CSV table of C-alpha atoms in Angstrom, one decimal:
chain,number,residue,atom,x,y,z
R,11,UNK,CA,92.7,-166.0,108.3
R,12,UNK,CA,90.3,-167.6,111.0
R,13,UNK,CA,89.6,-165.8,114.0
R,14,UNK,CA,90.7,-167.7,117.2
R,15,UNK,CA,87.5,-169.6,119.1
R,16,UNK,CA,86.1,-168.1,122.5
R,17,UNK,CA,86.9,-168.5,125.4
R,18,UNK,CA,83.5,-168.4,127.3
R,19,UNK,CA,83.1,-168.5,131.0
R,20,UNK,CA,79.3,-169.3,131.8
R,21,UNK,CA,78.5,-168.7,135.4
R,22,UNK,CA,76.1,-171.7,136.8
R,23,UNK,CA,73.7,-168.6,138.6
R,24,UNK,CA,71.5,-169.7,140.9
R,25,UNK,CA,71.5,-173.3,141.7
R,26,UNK,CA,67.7,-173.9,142.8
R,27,UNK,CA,66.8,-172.0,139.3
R,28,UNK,CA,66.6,-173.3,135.9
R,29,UNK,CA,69.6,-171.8,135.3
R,30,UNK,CA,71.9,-174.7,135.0
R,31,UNK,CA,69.0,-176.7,133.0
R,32,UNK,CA,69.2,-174.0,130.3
R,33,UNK,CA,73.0,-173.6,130.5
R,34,UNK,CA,73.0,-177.2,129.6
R,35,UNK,CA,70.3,-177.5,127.2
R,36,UNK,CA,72.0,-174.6,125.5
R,37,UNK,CA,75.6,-176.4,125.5
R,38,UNK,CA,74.1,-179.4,123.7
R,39,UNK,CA,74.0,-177.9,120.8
R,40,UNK,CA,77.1,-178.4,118.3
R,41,UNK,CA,77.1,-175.0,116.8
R,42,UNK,CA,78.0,-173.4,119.6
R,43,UNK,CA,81.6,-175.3,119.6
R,44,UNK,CA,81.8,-174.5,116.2
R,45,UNK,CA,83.3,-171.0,117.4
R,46,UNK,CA,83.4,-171.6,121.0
R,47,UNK,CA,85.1,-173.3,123.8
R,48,UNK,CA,82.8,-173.5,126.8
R,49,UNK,CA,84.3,-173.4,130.5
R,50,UNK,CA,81.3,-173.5,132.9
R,51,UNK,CA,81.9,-172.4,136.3
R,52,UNK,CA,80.0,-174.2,139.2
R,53,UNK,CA,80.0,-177.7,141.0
R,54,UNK,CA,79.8,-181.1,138.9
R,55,UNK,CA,77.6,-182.9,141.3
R,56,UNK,CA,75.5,-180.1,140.9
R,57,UNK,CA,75.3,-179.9,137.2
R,58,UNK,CA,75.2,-183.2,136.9
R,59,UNK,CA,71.8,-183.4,138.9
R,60,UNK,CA,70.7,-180.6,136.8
R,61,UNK,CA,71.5,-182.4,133.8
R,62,UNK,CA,69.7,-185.6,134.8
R,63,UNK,CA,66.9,-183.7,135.2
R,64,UNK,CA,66.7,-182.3,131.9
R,65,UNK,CA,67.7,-185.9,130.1
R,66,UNK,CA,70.9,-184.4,128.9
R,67,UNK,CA,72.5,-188.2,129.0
R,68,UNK,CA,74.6,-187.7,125.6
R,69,UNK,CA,76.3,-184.5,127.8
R,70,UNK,CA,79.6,-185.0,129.1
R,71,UNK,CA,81.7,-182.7,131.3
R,72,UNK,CA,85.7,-182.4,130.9
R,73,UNK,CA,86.7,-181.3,134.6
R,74,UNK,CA,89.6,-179.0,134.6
R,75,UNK,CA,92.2,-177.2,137.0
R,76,UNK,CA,92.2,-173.4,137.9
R,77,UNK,CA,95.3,-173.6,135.7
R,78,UNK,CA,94.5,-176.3,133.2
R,79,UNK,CA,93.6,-174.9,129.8
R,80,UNK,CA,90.2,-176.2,128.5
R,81,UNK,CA,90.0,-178.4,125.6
R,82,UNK,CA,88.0,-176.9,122.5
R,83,UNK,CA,84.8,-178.9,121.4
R,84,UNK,CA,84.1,-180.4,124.7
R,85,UNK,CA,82.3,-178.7,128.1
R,86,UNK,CA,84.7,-177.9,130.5
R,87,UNK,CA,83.8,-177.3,134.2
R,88,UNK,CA,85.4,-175.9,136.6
R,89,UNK,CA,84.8,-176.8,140.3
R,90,UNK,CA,84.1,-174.2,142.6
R,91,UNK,CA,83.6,-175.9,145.4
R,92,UNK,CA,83.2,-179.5,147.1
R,93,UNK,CA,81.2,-178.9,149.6
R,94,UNK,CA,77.9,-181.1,149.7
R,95,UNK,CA,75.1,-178.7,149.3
R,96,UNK,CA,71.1,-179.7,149.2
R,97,UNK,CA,69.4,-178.2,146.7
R,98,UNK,CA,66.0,-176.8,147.0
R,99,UNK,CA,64.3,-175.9,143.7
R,100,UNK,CA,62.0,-173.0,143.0
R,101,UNK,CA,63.3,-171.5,146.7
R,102,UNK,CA,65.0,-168.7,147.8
R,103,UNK,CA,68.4,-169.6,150.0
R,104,UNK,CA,71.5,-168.5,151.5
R,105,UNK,CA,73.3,-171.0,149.6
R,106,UNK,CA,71.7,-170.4,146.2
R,107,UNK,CA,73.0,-166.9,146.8
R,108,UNK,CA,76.5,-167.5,147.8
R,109,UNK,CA,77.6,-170.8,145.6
R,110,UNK,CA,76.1,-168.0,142.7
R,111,UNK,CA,78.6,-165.6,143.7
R,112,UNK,CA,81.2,-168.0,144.6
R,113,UNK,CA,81.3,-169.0,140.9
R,114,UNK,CA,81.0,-165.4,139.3
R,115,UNK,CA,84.3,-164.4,141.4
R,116,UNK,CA,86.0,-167.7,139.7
R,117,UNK,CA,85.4,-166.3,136.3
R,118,UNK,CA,86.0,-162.9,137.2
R,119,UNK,CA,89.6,-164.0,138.3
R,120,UNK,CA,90.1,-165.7,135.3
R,121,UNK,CA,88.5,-162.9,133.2
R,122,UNK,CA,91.0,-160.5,135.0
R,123,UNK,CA,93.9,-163.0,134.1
R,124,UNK,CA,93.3,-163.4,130.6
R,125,UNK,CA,92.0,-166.7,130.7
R,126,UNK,CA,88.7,-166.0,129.1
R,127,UNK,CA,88.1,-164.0,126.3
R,128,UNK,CA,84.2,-162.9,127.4
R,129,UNK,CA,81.3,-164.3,130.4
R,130,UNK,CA,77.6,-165.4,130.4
R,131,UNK,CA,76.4,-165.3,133.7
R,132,UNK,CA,73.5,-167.3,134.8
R,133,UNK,CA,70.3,-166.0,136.3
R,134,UNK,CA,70.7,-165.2,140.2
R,135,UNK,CA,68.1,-164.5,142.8
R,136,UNK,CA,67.7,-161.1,144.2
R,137,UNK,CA,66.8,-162.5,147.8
R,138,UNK,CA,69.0,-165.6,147.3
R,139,UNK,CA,71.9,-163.1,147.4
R,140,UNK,CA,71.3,-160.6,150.1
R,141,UNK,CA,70.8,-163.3,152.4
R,142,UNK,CA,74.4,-164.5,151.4
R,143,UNK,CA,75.4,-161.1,152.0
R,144,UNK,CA,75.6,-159.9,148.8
R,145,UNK,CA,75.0,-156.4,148.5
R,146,UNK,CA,74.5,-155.5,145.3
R,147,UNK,CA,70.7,-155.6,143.4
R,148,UNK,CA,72.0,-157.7,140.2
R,149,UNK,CA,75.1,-158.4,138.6
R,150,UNK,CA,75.1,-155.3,136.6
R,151,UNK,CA,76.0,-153.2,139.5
R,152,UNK,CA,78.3,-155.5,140.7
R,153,UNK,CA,80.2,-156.5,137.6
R,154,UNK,CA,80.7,-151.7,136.9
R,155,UNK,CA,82.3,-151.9,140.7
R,156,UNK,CA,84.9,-154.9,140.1
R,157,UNK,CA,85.9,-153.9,136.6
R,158,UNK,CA,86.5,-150.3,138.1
R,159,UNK,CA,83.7,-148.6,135.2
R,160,UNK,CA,82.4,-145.3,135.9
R,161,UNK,CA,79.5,-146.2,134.4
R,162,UNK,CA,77.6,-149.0,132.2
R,163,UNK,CA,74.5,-149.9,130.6
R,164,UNK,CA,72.1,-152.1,131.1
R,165,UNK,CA,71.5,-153.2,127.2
R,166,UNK,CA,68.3,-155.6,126.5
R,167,UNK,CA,69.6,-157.0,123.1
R,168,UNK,CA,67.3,-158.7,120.1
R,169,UNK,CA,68.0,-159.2,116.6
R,170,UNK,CA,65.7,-156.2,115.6
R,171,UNK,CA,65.5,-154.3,119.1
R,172,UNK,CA,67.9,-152.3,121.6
R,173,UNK,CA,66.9,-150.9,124.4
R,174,UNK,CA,69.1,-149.4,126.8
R,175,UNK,CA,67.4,-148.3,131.1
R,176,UNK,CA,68.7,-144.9,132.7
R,177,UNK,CA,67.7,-146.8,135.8
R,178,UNK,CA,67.4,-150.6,136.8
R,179,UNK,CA,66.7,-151.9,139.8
R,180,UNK,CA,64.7,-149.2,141.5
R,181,UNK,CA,61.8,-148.6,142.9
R,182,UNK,CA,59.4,-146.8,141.2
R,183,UNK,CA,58.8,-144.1,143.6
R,184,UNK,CA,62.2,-143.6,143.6
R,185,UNK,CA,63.1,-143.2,139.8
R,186,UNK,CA,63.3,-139.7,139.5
R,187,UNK,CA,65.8,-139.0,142.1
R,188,UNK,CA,68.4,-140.7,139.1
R,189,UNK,CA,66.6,-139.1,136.4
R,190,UNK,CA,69.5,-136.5,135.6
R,191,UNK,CA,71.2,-134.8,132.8
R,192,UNK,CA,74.2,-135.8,133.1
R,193,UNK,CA,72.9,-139.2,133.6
R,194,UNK,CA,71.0,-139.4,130.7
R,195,UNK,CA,74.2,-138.1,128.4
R,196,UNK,CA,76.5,-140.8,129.9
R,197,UNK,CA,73.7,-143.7,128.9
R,198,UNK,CA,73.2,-142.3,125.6
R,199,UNK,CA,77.4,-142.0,125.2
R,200,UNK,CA,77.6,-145.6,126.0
R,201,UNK,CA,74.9,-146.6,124.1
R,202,UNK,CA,76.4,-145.0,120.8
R,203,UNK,CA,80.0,-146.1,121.4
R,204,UNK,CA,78.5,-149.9,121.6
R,205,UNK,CA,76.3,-149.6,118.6
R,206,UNK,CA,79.7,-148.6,116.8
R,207,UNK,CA,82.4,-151.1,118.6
R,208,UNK,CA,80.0,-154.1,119.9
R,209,UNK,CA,77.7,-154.2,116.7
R,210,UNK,CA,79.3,-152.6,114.0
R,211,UNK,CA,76.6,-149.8,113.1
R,212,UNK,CA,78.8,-146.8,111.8
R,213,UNK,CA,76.1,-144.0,112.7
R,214,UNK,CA,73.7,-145.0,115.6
R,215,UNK,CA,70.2,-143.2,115.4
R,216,UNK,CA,68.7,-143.1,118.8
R,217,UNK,CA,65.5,-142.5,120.7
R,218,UNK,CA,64.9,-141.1,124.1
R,219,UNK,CA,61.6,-142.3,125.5
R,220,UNK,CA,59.8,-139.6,127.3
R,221,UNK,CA,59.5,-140.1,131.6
R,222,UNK,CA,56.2,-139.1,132.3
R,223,UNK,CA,52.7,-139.9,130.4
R,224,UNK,CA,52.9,-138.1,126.8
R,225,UNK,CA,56.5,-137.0,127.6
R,226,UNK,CA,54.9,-134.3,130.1
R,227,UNK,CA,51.9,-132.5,127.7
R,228,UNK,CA,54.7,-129.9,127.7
R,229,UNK,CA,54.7,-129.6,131.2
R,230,UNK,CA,50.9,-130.3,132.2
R,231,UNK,CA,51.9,-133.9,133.5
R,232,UNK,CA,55.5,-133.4,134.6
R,233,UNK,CA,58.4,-131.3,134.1
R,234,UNK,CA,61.5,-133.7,134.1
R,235,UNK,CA,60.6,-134.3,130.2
R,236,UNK,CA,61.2,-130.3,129.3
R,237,UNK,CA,63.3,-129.7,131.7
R,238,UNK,CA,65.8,-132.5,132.1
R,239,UNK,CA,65.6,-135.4,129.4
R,240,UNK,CA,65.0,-132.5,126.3
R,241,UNK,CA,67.8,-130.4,126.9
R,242,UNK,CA,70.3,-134.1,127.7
R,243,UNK,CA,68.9,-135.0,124.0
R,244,UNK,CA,69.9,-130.9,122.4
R,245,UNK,CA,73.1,-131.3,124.4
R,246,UNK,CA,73.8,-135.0,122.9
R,247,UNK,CA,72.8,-133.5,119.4
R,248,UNK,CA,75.6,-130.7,119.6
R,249,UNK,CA,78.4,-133.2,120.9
R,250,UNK,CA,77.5,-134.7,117.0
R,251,UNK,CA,75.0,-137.7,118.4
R,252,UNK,CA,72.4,-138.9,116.2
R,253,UNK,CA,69.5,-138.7,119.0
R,254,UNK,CA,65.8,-137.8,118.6
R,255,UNK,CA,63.2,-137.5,121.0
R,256,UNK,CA,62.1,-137.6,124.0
R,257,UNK,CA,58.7,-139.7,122.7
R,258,UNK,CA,55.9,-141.1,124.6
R,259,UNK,CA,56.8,-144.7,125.4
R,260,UNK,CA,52.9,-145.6,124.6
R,261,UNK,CA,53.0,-144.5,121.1
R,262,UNK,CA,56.4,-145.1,120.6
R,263,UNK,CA,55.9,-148.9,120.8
R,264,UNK,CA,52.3,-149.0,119.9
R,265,UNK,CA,52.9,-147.5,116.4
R,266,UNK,CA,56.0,-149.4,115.2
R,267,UNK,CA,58.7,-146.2,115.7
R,268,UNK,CA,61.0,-148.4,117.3
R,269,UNK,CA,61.8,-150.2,114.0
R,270,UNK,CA,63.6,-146.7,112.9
R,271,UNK,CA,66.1,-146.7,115.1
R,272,UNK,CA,69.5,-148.2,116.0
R,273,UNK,CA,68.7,-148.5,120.0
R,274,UNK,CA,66.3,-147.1,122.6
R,275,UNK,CA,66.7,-144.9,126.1
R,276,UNK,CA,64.0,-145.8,128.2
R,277,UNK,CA,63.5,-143.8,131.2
R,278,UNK,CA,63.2,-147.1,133.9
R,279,UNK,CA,63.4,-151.0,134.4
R,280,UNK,CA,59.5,-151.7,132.8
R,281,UNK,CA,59.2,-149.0,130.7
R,282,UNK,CA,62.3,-150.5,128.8
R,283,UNK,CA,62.2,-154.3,129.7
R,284,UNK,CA,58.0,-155.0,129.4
R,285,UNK,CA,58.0,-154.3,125.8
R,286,UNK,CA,61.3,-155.5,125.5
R,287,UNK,CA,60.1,-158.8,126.8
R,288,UNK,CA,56.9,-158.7,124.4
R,289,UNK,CA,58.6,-158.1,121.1
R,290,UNK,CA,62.1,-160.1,121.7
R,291,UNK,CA,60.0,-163.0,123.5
R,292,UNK,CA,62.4,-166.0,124.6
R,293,UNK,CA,64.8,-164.4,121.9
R,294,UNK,CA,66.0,-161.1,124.4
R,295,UNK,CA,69.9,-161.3,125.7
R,296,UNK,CA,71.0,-158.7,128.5
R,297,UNK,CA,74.2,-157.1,127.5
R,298,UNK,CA,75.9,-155.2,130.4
R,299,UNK,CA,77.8,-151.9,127.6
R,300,UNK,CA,80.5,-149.9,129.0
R,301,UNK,CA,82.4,-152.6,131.0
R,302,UNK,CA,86.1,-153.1,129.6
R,303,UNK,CA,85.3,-156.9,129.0
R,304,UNK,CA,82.5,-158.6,127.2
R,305,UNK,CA,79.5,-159.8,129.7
R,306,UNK,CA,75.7,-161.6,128.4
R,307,UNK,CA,73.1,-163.2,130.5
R,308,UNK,CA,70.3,-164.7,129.4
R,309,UNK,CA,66.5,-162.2,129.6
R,310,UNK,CA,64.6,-163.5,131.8
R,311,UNK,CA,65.3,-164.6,135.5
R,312,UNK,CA,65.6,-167.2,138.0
R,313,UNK,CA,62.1,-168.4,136.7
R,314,UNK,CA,61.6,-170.8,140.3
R,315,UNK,CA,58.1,-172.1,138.9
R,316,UNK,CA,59.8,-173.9,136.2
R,317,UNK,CA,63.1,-175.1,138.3
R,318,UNK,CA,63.4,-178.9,138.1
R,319,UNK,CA,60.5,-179.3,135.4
R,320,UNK,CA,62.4,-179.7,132.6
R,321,UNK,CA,59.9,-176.7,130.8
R,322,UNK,CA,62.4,-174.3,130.9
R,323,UNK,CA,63.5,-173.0,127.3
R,324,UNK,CA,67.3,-172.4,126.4
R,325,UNK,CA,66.8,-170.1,123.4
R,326,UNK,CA,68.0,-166.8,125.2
R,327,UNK,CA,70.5,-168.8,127.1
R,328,UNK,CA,71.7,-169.7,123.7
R,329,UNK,CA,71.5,-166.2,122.3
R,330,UNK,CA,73.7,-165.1,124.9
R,331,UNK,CA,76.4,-167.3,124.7
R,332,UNK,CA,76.5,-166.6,120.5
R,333,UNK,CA,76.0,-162.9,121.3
R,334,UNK,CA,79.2,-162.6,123.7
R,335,UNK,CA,81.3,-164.7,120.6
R,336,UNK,CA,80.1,-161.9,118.3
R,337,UNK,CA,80.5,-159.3,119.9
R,338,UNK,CA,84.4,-160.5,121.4
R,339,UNK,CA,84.9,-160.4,117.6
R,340,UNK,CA,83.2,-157.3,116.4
R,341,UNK,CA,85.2,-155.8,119.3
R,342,UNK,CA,88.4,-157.4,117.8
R,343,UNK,CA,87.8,-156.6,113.7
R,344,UNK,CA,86.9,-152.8,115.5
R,345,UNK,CA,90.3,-152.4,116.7
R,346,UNK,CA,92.5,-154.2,114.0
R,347,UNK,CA,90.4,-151.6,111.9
R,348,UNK,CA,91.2,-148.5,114.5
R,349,UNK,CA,94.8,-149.4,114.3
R,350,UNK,CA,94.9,-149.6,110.4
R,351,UNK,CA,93.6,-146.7,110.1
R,352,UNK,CA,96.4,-145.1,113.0
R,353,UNK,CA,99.0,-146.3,111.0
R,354,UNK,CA,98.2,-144.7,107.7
R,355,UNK,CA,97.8,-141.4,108.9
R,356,UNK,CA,101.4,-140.5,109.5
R,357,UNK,CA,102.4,-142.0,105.8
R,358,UNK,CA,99.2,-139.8,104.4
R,359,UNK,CA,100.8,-136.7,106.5
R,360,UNK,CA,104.4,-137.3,105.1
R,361,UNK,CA,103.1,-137.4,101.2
R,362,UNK,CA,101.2,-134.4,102.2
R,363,UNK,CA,104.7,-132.4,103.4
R,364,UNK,CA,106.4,-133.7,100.1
């Protein structure tokens, strides 16, 4: 029996960004109707002097309602607003920040009402944002607070690599005021239960990477690695976690290791994303784990050197959007699965009694 196409809200981000231009170089593509129906949340005017821009001509926009259902195999587009904005390319402003939040709230109200099945959210601007009064440091923080989560993950996701941040968005100087044990275990319990649901792998092996240089020199260069990350990993190990480590991050990449293992701890935001960024290349997709809906973005950023060049390139843009389908279904065949499995049990226990 087919499985039902996605419903996929795509935020437009930030609007002086290449996010729109890789939104809709991504959305020319036919396979991605093949098992999706794209709703893109913005402004037409402005996605239509994005698409200009990047030559899109043969790309046409079906504008729907708030309560209009979209039509599968075209691009939908909801409006967000009518004001008339100017755009600036490759700059921070106010109103990159809050027509970027203006159309995440859309989708999250249509998210919340069953109206999409899973979001992509474009690239936004850190300083775009706070100076529209958002608070937050990134959408992953944002996105744990509205869908009520105690906690979530910040996944960087390739076809061969996995690699999960204890912290994101912080200062460096300020990283080990998070590094905790109980911190640790709820990434790595997150980690494992979307290895299982999200991506189907029955029995996760993970790696912790190590905090300080050599994962401490057993103490000469740092304690947190004996004294807080080691005994997070013994304690994972005992709940019945597959988890090994905690490994220098030098050697860890520099030798191959990560190939051995079903997704990756590291420590803090560069420690995780720069050889993230290296190995995946234009390939990477940021998966936001733990949040009761399905949420992609594309790996890299706002990219302002690029915006309105028509250089930008769409391929982890693209990768999100097919990730998010996957994993709405991988979520899906996980429960059917769960349920069978439920419903057998009390027939099992009743031939059992007889």
């Amino acid at each position: 029996m087919p499985m039902d196409k996605v419903r996929l809200g795509i935020t437009c981000g930030d609007i002086n960004s290449i996010s729109l231009e890789v939104i809709l170089k991504a959305l020319r593509n036919e396979m991605i109707y093949k098992n999706i129906i794209p709703v893109l949340y913005g402004n037409v005017k402005i996605a239509s002097y994005h698409k200009n821009i990047a030559q899109l001509d043969a790309l046409s926009f079906n504008i729907i309602g708030q309560s209009e259902r979209p039509r599968p195999g075209r691009l939908n587009l909801i409006n967000c607003w009518n004001d008339n904005i100017t755009i600036s390319l490759g700059k921070a402003s106010p109103d990159g920040g809050k027509y970027a939040k203006l159309a995440l709230d859309k989708a999250l109200e249509d998210l919340q009402k069953n109206e999409l099945d899973a979001l992509v959210t474009g690239p936004i601007h850190k300083h775009s944002m706070r100076m529209a009064g958002f608070e937050h440091l990134g959408h992953t923080g944002y996105l744990k607070e509205k869908a009520g989560s105690k906690d979530c993950l910040m996944f960087m996701v390739s076809d061969n690599l996995r690699i999960g941040v204890v912290t994101e968005h912080v200062p460096l100087s300020q990283v080990t005021q998070y590094i905790r044990k109980e911190t640790i275990l709820s990434k790595l319990r997150i980690m494992e239960t979307s290895l299982i649901t999200d991506f189907g792998i029955e029995k996760p092996h993970l790696a912790v990477l190590g905090l300080n240089p050599h994962a401490g020199e057993e103490g000469l260069l740092g304690s947190e690695d004996e004294e807080i990350i080691r005994p997070a990993i013994i304690e994972a190990k005992k709940s019945g976690m597959f988890v090994s480590g905690p490994y220098p991050a030098d050697s860890f990449f520099g030798r191959g290791m990560f190939n051995k293992f079903d997704g990756i701890l590291a420590m803090y935001h560069d420690q995780g994303l720069i050889p993230f960024k290296t190995i995946a290349q234009q390939e990477g997709v940021n998966y936001t784990a733990g949040l009761p809906f399905v949420r992609t973005s594309p790996g890299h950023g706002t990219a302002f050197d690029l915006a309105g060049k028509n250089e930008a390139d769409s391929g982890s843009m693209m990768n999100a959007m097919l990730m998010a389908k996957d994993i709405v279904y991988q979520r899906k065949g996980y429960r059917e699965m769960r349920e069978n499995v439920l419903r057998k049990r009390p027939k099992l226990s009743e031939e059992m009694s007889e």
